[in-house]
């Protein structure tokens, strides 16, 4: 059954001639960074998720940095967040000299447990940074209720959640409207859509939009696009310290083509996710992710919890030997040296267990059913061998 010549990729972006042509056209247009195509992408993305404003930046990490800065997070402040996430979530807080206060996640969804927020709030708390992990919407209704009681802004780390949907009250909406102050998305190749790299901030707050636009381009008082389009000479000023967090027009041109594929990509991913849930259901000891009634995920990463006591590295090697790429899904920031100094006020048993047992399986829109069957059969065989 296990043939070494077979290769199943963990993740593979769906890019075609449309994206290549769009990049080509942009190069030939002569305007290659933060120009008309970035502006076009911003309005199309805002429309796709239902936000009033949208700011394109270089990646999701810089998006988080700007959103937190706009929420007035600064040195010595605290931001309540989860440890069970990619390092960028906590890093963005540290860029501002603030501290992440890690709270535990819920079993099943592996997302922030709203019941734990209140106990983490102190006079130093400036914001809540929740994560829609692996594309699974977190319980925004529960999180917003606590945030509103305490007057705290919520930033949504939606790096993995382009195309994910959440039910608020009786109606469904895409992540990014946003429900908090801002949502931040990633266009890295492992995400649902990609432009190589890229990030997006969506917000309904005009002031956040203005600040993010200014900061992303060295805090210049007027954009290149506005300056170049004006018949009058404009003398720009720099009134504060900004950053170079620009998205290029080449990236935006690719991203616009990707956006046209969003519905198809999400449908394909959801169908594969449903199929995995069925195929994996009877493997002894394996625990599957839970999609709650208020969420429609994209399975940006499809992870399962391996049986307790199983050595994940051995399983990963077994899968690798069968020609199948697997990953650890994500990390626990507090277990990495980079965040060892963060004030660790709470035990995080669920995060640590989910981190230790989580195995990400291949899932991308080009994955065939035969590949998926092969992944499941191989996992079954590897686990059986492990138990023997
Ligand atoms: C939850 C989460 N937040 C933030 C990021 C950072 O995204 P980017 O690579 O676009 O900076 C990632 C990327 O993997 C992520 O998974």
Short mmCIF file of C-alpha atoms and ligand atoms in Angstrom, two decimals:
data_model
loop_
_atom_site.label_atom_id
_atom_site.label_comp_id
_atom_site.label_asym_id
_atom_site.label_seq_id
_atom_site.Cartn_x
_atom_site.Cartn_y
_atom_site.Cartn_z
CA UNK A 1 0.00 0.00 0.00
CA UNK A 2 2.75 2.46 0.91
CA UNK A 3 4.74 3.33 -2.17
CA UNK A 4 7.80 5.51 -1.76
CA UNK A 5 7.31 7.08 -5.17
CA UNK A 6 4.01 8.56 -4.07
CA UNK A 7 4.13 12.12 -2.74
CA UNK A 8 1.28 13.92 -1.04
CA UNK A 9 1.97 17.57 -0.41
CA UNK A 10 0.81 19.12 2.86
CA UNK A 11 -0.38 22.31 1.23
CA UNK A 12 -0.41 23.69 -2.29
CA UNK A 13 -1.66 27.09 -3.43
CA UNK A 14 -4.14 27.13 -6.29
CA UNK A 15 -2.46 29.49 -8.75
CA UNK A 16 -3.01 29.56 -12.50
CA UNK A 17 -2.40 31.48 -15.68
CA UNK A 18 -4.77 34.22 -14.51
CA UNK A 19 -2.45 35.09 -11.63
CA UNK A 20 0.63 34.85 -13.87
CA UNK A 21 -0.99 37.14 -16.46
CA UNK A 22 -2.01 39.64 -13.78
CA UNK A 23 1.56 39.77 -12.44
CA UNK A 24 2.89 40.16 -15.99
CA UNK A 25 0.46 42.98 -16.78
CA UNK A 26 1.47 44.77 -13.60
CA UNK A 27 5.16 44.55 -14.38
CA UNK A 28 4.51 45.87 -17.87
CA UNK A 29 2.37 48.72 -16.50
CA UNK A 30 5.44 50.20 -14.81
CA UNK A 31 3.68 50.73 -11.44
CA UNK A 32 4.77 47.87 -9.21
CA UNK A 33 4.23 48.87 -5.59
CA UNK A 34 1.26 50.17 -3.56
CA UNK A 35 -0.56 51.79 -6.41
CA UNK A 36 -3.80 51.32 -8.31
CA UNK A 37 -3.89 47.52 -8.00
CA UNK A 38 -3.48 47.68 -4.22
CA UNK A 39 -6.35 50.18 -4.11
CA UNK A 40 -8.47 47.89 -6.31
CA UNK A 41 -7.70 44.86 -4.15
CA UNK A 42 -8.62 46.78 -1.00
CA UNK A 43 -12.09 47.68 -2.23
CA UNK A 44 -12.73 44.16 -3.56
CA UNK A 45 -11.58 42.53 -0.30
CA UNK A 46 -13.72 44.93 1.77
CA UNK A 47 -16.70 44.00 -0.36
CA UNK A 48 -15.95 40.28 -0.05
CA UNK A 49 -15.98 40.35 3.76
CA UNK A 50 -18.44 43.21 4.33
CA UNK A 51 -16.11 45.74 6.01
CA UNK A 52 -16.20 49.50 5.56
CA UNK A 53 -12.42 49.87 5.29
CA UNK A 54 -9.57 47.65 4.18
CA UNK A 55 -5.82 48.33 4.26
CA UNK A 56 -3.42 46.05 2.39
CA UNK A 57 0.02 45.55 3.96
CA UNK A 58 3.09 43.36 3.56
CA UNK A 59 1.89 40.39 5.67
CA UNK A 60 -0.38 39.51 8.57
CA UNK A 61 2.32 40.07 11.18
CA UNK A 62 2.65 43.71 10.15
CA UNK A 63 -1.15 43.94 9.97
CA UNK A 64 -1.36 42.79 13.61
CA UNK A 65 1.40 45.21 14.61
CA UNK A 66 -0.46 48.18 13.09
CA UNK A 67 -3.86 47.13 14.43
CA UNK A 68 -2.47 46.76 17.97
CA UNK A 69 -0.67 50.09 17.70
CA UNK A 70 -3.91 51.71 16.55
CA UNK A 71 -5.58 50.18 19.61
CA UNK A 72 -3.04 52.21 21.62
CA UNK A 73 -1.12 49.19 22.91
CA UNK A 74 2.28 50.31 24.18
CA UNK A 75 5.19 49.52 26.51
CA UNK A 76 4.23 47.63 29.68
CA UNK A 77 0.62 47.08 28.60
CA UNK A 78 -0.98 43.63 28.51
CA UNK A 79 -2.91 41.97 25.73
CA UNK A 80 -5.01 38.91 26.49
CA UNK A 81 -4.42 36.27 23.84
CA UNK A 82 -3.79 32.57 23.27
CA UNK A 83 -0.49 30.75 23.34
CA UNK A 84 -1.74 28.09 20.93
CA UNK A 85 -0.96 29.98 17.73
CA UNK A 86 1.79 30.80 15.31
CA UNK A 87 4.50 32.93 16.93
CA UNK A 88 3.45 36.03 14.96
CA UNK A 89 0.39 36.49 17.21
CA UNK A 90 2.49 37.01 20.35
CA UNK A 91 5.40 38.63 18.49
CA UNK A 92 3.23 41.49 17.26
CA UNK A 93 2.38 42.33 20.88
CA UNK A 94 6.06 42.30 21.85
CA UNK A 95 6.97 44.65 18.96
CA UNK A 96 5.10 47.34 20.91
CA UNK A 97 6.83 46.56 24.20
CA UNK A 98 3.59 45.07 25.56
CA UNK A 99 3.14 41.59 27.05
CA UNK A 100 0.95 38.76 25.85
CA UNK A 101 -1.13 37.27 28.68
CA UNK A 102 -1.85 33.75 27.51
CA UNK A 103 -5.15 32.10 28.37
CA UNK A 104 -6.20 28.56 27.56
CA UNK A 105 -8.19 27.31 24.60
CA UNK A 106 -11.36 25.22 24.39
CA UNK A 107 -11.03 21.53 23.65
CA UNK A 108 -12.50 20.70 20.22
CA UNK A 109 -12.36 24.09 18.50
CA UNK A 110 -8.84 24.80 19.86
CA UNK A 111 -9.78 28.46 20.04
CA UNK A 112 -9.72 31.06 22.85
CA UNK A 113 -12.00 30.08 25.71
CA UNK A 114 -14.14 33.18 26.38
CA UNK A 115 -14.80 31.99 29.94
CA UNK A 116 -11.13 32.56 30.77
CA UNK A 117 -10.83 36.17 29.58
CA UNK A 118 -12.35 37.93 32.56
CA UNK A 119 -9.88 36.39 35.02
CA UNK A 120 -6.96 37.61 32.90
CA UNK A 121 -8.00 41.27 32.78
CA UNK A 122 -5.98 43.67 34.95
CA UNK A 123 -5.66 47.48 34.97
CA UNK A 124 -2.82 47.01 32.46
CA UNK A 125 -4.97 45.19 29.89
CA UNK A 126 -5.26 47.23 26.70
CA UNK A 127 -6.78 44.77 24.23
CA UNK A 128 -7.89 41.23 23.47
CA UNK A 129 -6.23 39.48 20.54
CA UNK A 130 -8.25 36.42 19.57
CA UNK A 131 -7.33 33.98 16.81
CA UNK A 132 -9.56 32.16 14.34
CA UNK A 133 -7.19 29.22 14.47
CA UNK A 134 -6.83 27.11 11.32
CA UNK A 135 -9.80 29.01 9.83
CA UNK A 136 -12.20 27.91 12.59
CA UNK A 137 -14.04 31.02 13.77
CA UNK A 138 -13.60 31.57 17.49
CA UNK A 139 -16.57 32.38 19.71
CA UNK A 140 -16.70 36.06 18.84
CA UNK A 141 -20.09 36.56 20.46
CA UNK A 142 -18.73 35.32 23.79
CA UNK A 143 -15.47 37.24 23.42
CA UNK A 144 -17.20 40.50 22.44
CA UNK A 145 -19.55 40.23 25.42
CA UNK A 146 -16.60 40.23 27.86
CA UNK A 147 -14.72 42.88 25.88
CA UNK A 148 -17.72 45.19 25.82
CA UNK A 149 -18.25 44.78 29.57
CA UNK A 150 -14.67 45.97 30.12
CA UNK A 151 -14.50 48.52 27.30
CA UNK A 152 -11.61 46.65 25.64
CA UNK A 153 -10.91 46.60 21.90
CA UNK A 154 -10.79 43.20 20.19
CA UNK A 155 -8.35 42.50 17.37
CA UNK A 156 -9.08 39.33 15.39
CA UNK A 157 -6.08 37.38 14.15
CA UNK A 158 -7.80 36.06 11.05
CA UNK A 159 -4.57 35.01 9.31
CA UNK A 160 -6.10 31.62 8.48
CA UNK A 161 -9.72 32.71 8.14
CA UNK A 162 -10.27 34.24 4.69
CA UNK A 163 -13.63 32.84 3.60
CA UNK A 164 -14.57 31.47 7.04
CA UNK A 165 -18.07 32.29 8.22
CA UNK A 166 -19.63 32.91 11.59
CA UNK A 167 -23.22 33.07 12.74
CA UNK A 168 -23.97 36.19 14.69
CA UNK A 169 -27.51 36.12 16.07
CA UNK A 170 -29.55 34.59 13.27
CA UNK A 171 -27.37 35.52 10.29
CA UNK A 172 -24.16 34.23 8.79
CA UNK A 173 -21.34 36.54 7.81
CA UNK A 174 -17.76 36.24 6.68
CA UNK A 175 -14.96 36.78 9.18
CA UNK A 176 -13.60 40.29 8.63
CA UNK A 177 -16.69 42.45 8.83
CA UNK A 178 -15.20 42.79 11.53
CA UNK A 179 -16.95 42.27 14.89
CA UNK A 180 -13.96 43.53 16.84
CA UNK A 181 -12.02 46.72 16.14
CA UNK A 182 -10.08 45.10 13.30
CA UNK A 183 -9.38 41.75 11.66
CA UNK A 184 -5.98 40.87 10.20
CA UNK A 185 -5.53 38.35 7.38
CA UNK A 186 -2.56 36.59 5.77
CA UNK A 187 -1.88 35.87 2.12
CA UNK A 188 1.05 33.54 2.81
CA UNK A 189 1.12 30.48 0.50
CA UNK A 190 -0.14 28.17 3.27
CA UNK A 191 -3.25 30.26 3.68
CA UNK A 192 -6.59 30.02 1.86
CA UNK A 193 -5.60 32.66 -0.73
CA UNK A 194 -2.08 33.77 -1.52
CA UNK A 195 -0.13 36.52 -3.21
CA UNK A 196 3.24 35.07 -2.22
CA UNK A 197 3.14 37.12 0.94
CA UNK A 198 0.64 39.77 1.91
CA UNK A 199 -1.58 41.01 4.69
CA UNK A 200 -4.92 42.74 5.08
CA UNK A 201 -6.53 44.78 7.84
CA UNK A 202 -10.29 45.22 7.77
CA UNK A 203 -12.07 47.65 10.06
CA UNK A 204 -15.13 49.83 10.34
CA UNK A 205 -13.13 52.46 12.19
CA UNK A 206 -12.15 55.36 9.94
CA UNK A 207 -9.41 56.51 12.29
CA UNK A 208 -7.76 53.08 12.37
CA UNK A 209 -7.92 53.00 8.59
CA UNK A 210 -6.26 56.43 8.36
CA UNK A 211 -3.49 55.54 10.80
CA UNK A 212 -2.71 52.17 9.22
CA UNK A 213 -2.50 53.79 5.77
CA UNK A 214 -0.10 56.38 7.11
CA UNK A 215 2.09 54.01 9.17
CA UNK A 216 2.45 51.43 6.41
CA UNK A 217 4.28 53.97 4.28
CA UNK A 218 6.80 55.59 6.66
CA UNK A 219 4.04 57.79 8.15
CA UNK A 220 4.21 59.92 5.03
CA UNK A 221 1.49 62.57 5.06
CA UNK A 222 0.34 61.73 1.53
CA UNK A 223 0.46 58.51 -0.45
CA UNK A 224 2.56 58.08 -3.60
CA UNK A 225 -0.60 57.36 -5.52
CA UNK A 226 -2.24 60.62 -4.41
CA UNK A 227 0.94 62.61 -5.08
CA UNK A 228 1.38 61.14 -8.53
CA UNK A 229 -2.25 61.66 -9.46
CA UNK A 230 -2.24 65.33 -8.45
CA UNK A 231 -1.68 68.14 -10.94
CA UNK A 232 -0.40 70.27 -8.05
CA UNK A 233 2.99 69.83 -6.44
CA UNK A 234 2.49 68.21 -3.02
CA UNK A 235 5.21 68.43 -0.39
CA UNK A 236 4.94 65.47 1.95
CA UNK A 237 5.86 65.53 5.65
CA UNK A 238 6.75 62.83 8.20
CA UNK A 239 5.24 63.71 11.55
CA UNK A 240 5.93 60.44 13.35
CA UNK A 241 7.91 57.24 12.99
CA UNK A 242 6.33 54.87 10.49
CA UNK A 243 7.23 51.61 8.78
CA UNK A 244 7.64 50.15 5.35
CA UNK A 245 4.76 47.67 5.40
CA UNK A 246 3.66 48.18 1.79
CA UNK A 247 2.04 45.52 -0.34
CA UNK A 248 3.33 45.61 -3.91
CA UNK A 249 1.03 46.02 -6.89
CA UNK A 250 2.36 42.71 -8.21
CA UNK A 251 1.09 41.00 -5.05
CA UNK A 252 -2.21 42.87 -5.23
CA UNK A 253 -2.74 41.86 -8.86
CA UNK A 254 -2.27 38.20 -7.90
CA UNK A 255 -4.47 38.63 -4.82
CA UNK A 256 -7.31 40.07 -6.95
CA UNK A 257 -7.28 36.97 -9.12
CA UNK A 258 -7.18 34.77 -6.02
CA UNK A 259 -10.20 36.56 -4.61
CA UNK A 260 -12.19 35.50 -7.68
CA UNK A 261 -11.48 31.88 -6.73
CA UNK A 262 -12.49 32.25 -3.08
CA UNK A 263 -15.91 30.59 -3.25
CA UNK A 264 -14.58 27.60 -5.21
CA UNK A 265 -11.56 27.18 -2.95
CA UNK A 266 -13.68 27.31 0.20
CA UNK A 267 -16.18 24.83 -1.21
CA UNK A 268 -13.40 22.40 -2.19
CA UNK A 269 -11.71 22.71 1.20
CA UNK A 270 -14.95 22.19 3.10
CA UNK A 271 -15.81 19.11 1.07
CA UNK A 272 -12.37 17.62 1.79
CA UNK A 273 -12.73 18.49 5.48
CA UNK A 274 -16.11 16.75 5.70
CA UNK A 275 -14.61 13.73 3.96
CA UNK A 276 -11.68 13.58 6.42
CA UNK A 277 -14.10 13.73 9.35
CA UNK A 278 -15.94 10.70 7.96
CA UNK A 279 -12.86 8.70 6.99
CA UNK A 280 -11.03 9.29 10.26
CA UNK A 281 -13.97 8.80 12.61
CA UNK A 282 -13.24 5.19 13.57
CA UNK A 283 -9.48 5.30 14.19
CA UNK A 284 -9.07 4.32 17.85
CA UNK A 285 -7.85 7.14 20.07
CA UNK A 286 -7.80 9.81 17.33
CA UNK A 287 -9.77 12.94 18.26
CA UNK A 288 -11.19 15.13 15.52
CA UNK A 289 -11.64 18.90 15.45
CA UNK A 290 -15.11 20.20 16.24
CA UNK A 291 -16.94 22.74 14.09
CA UNK A 292 -19.45 24.39 16.43
CA UNK A 293 -22.96 25.34 15.27
CA UNK A 294 -21.94 29.01 14.92
CA UNK A 295 -18.94 28.34 12.66
CA UNK A 296 -18.15 27.37 9.09
CA UNK A 297 -14.42 26.74 8.81
CA UNK A 298 -12.22 26.54 5.71
CA UNK A 299 -9.94 23.90 7.28
CA UNK A 300 -6.95 26.12 6.43
CA UNK A 301 -5.16 23.45 8.44
CA UNK A 302 -6.83 20.11 9.12
CA UNK A 303 -5.33 18.74 12.32
CA UNK A 304 -6.27 15.71 14.38
CA UNK A 305 -5.23 14.79 17.90
CA UNK A 306 -3.22 11.58 17.88
CA UNK A 307 -4.02 8.93 20.49
CA UNK A 308 -2.61 9.74 23.92
CA UNK A 309 0.88 8.39 24.50
CA UNK A 310 1.77 8.17 20.81
CA UNK A 311 5.09 9.73 19.77
CA UNK A 312 4.10 12.30 17.16
CA UNK A 313 7.56 12.54 15.62
CA UNK A 314 7.53 8.80 14.99
CA UNK A 315 4.12 9.11 13.32
CA UNK A 316 5.32 12.04 11.22
CA UNK A 317 8.34 10.02 10.13
CA UNK A 318 6.11 7.05 9.29
CA UNK A 319 3.93 9.31 7.14
CA UNK A 320 7.00 10.90 5.56
CA UNK A 321 8.33 7.42 4.70
CA UNK A 322 4.99 6.80 2.97
CA UNK A 323 5.52 9.97 0.93
CA UNK A 324 3.08 12.10 2.92
CA UNK A 325 3.97 15.51 4.33
CA UNK A 326 2.48 16.27 7.74
CA UNK A 327 3.04 19.19 10.10
CA UNK A 328 2.65 20.03 13.77
CA UNK A 329 -0.30 22.30 12.83
CA UNK A 330 0.86 25.15 15.06
CA UNK A 331 2.78 25.96 18.22
CA UNK A 332 2.48 26.97 21.84
CA UNK A 333 4.16 30.38 22.06
CA UNK A 334 4.82 30.06 25.80
CA UNK A 335 6.86 26.88 25.19
CA UNK A 336 9.20 28.64 22.76
CA UNK A 337 12.25 30.50 24.11
CA UNK A 338 11.13 33.66 22.31
CA UNK A 339 8.28 34.04 24.80
CA UNK A 340 9.80 32.45 27.87
CA UNK A 341 9.95 35.87 29.53
CA UNK A 342 6.24 36.58 29.08
CA UNK A 343 4.42 36.75 32.43
CA UNK A 344 2.97 33.26 32.62
CA UNK A 345 0.05 33.72 34.94
CA UNK A 346 -2.11 30.78 33.97
CA UNK A 347 -1.65 27.06 33.49
CA UNK A 348 -2.45 26.13 29.90
CA UNK A 349 -3.19 22.40 30.03
CA UNK A 350 -5.52 22.28 27.02
CA UNK A 351 -3.11 24.28 24.84
CA UNK A 352 -0.20 22.05 25.82
CA UNK A 353 -2.10 18.85 25.17
CA UNK A 354 -3.52 20.01 21.84
CA UNK A 355 -0.06 21.20 20.79
CA UNK A 356 1.60 17.90 21.79
CA UNK A 357 -0.95 15.66 20.08
CA UNK A 358 -1.87 17.68 17.00
CA UNK A 359 -0.94 16.35 13.60
CA UNK A 360 -1.78 18.45 10.53
CA UNK A 361 -2.78 16.33 7.51
CA UNK A 362 -2.55 17.36 3.84
CA UNK A 363 -5.51 19.44 2.73
CA UNK A 364 -5.60 21.76 -0.27
CA UNK A 365 -8.03 22.26 -3.16
CA UNK A 366 -5.98 20.11 -5.52
CA UNK A 367 -5.91 17.11 -3.19
CA UNK A 368 -7.64 14.13 -4.86
CA UNK A 369 -9.91 11.67 -3.08
CA UNK A 370 -7.39 8.92 -3.84
CA UNK A 371 -4.68 10.94 -2.07
CA UNK A 372 -6.98 11.53 0.86
CA UNK A 373 -7.82 7.82 1.09
CA UNK A 374 -4.10 7.08 0.97
CA UNK A 375 -3.39 9.58 3.80
CA UNK A 376 -6.03 7.99 6.02
CA UNK A 377 -4.97 4.42 5.22
CA UNK A 378 -1.34 5.34 5.92
CA UNK A 379 -2.19 7.00 9.23
CA UNK A 380 -4.15 3.93 10.24
CA UNK A 381 -1.19 1.68 9.32
CA UNK A 382 1.40 3.87 11.03
CA UNK A 383 -0.65 4.02 14.23
CA UNK A 384 -1.18 0.29 14.17
CA UNK A 385 2.57 -0.23 13.75
CA UNK A 386 3.20 2.22 16.59
CA UNK A 387 0.90 0.31 18.92
CA UNK A 388 2.45 -3.06 18.00
C1 LIG B 1 -2.52 32.60 13.41
C2 LIG B 1 -1.49 33.33 12.59
N1 LIG B 1 -1.27 34.63 12.83
C3 LIG B 1 -0.37 35.33 12.10
C4 LIG B 1 0.38 34.74 11.12
C5 LIG B 1 1.39 35.55 10.36
O1 LIG B 1 1.06 35.67 9.00
P1 LIG B 1 2.13 36.23 7.96
O2 LIG B 1 3.05 35.12 7.62
O3 LIG B 1 1.31 36.68 6.80
O4 LIG B 1 2.85 37.35 8.62
C6 LIG B 1 0.19 33.38 10.85
C7 LIG B 1 0.99 32.73 9.81
O5 LIG B 1 1.23 31.55 9.78
C8 LIG B 1 -0.76 32.65 11.60
O6 LIG B 1 -0.98 31.35 11.39
#
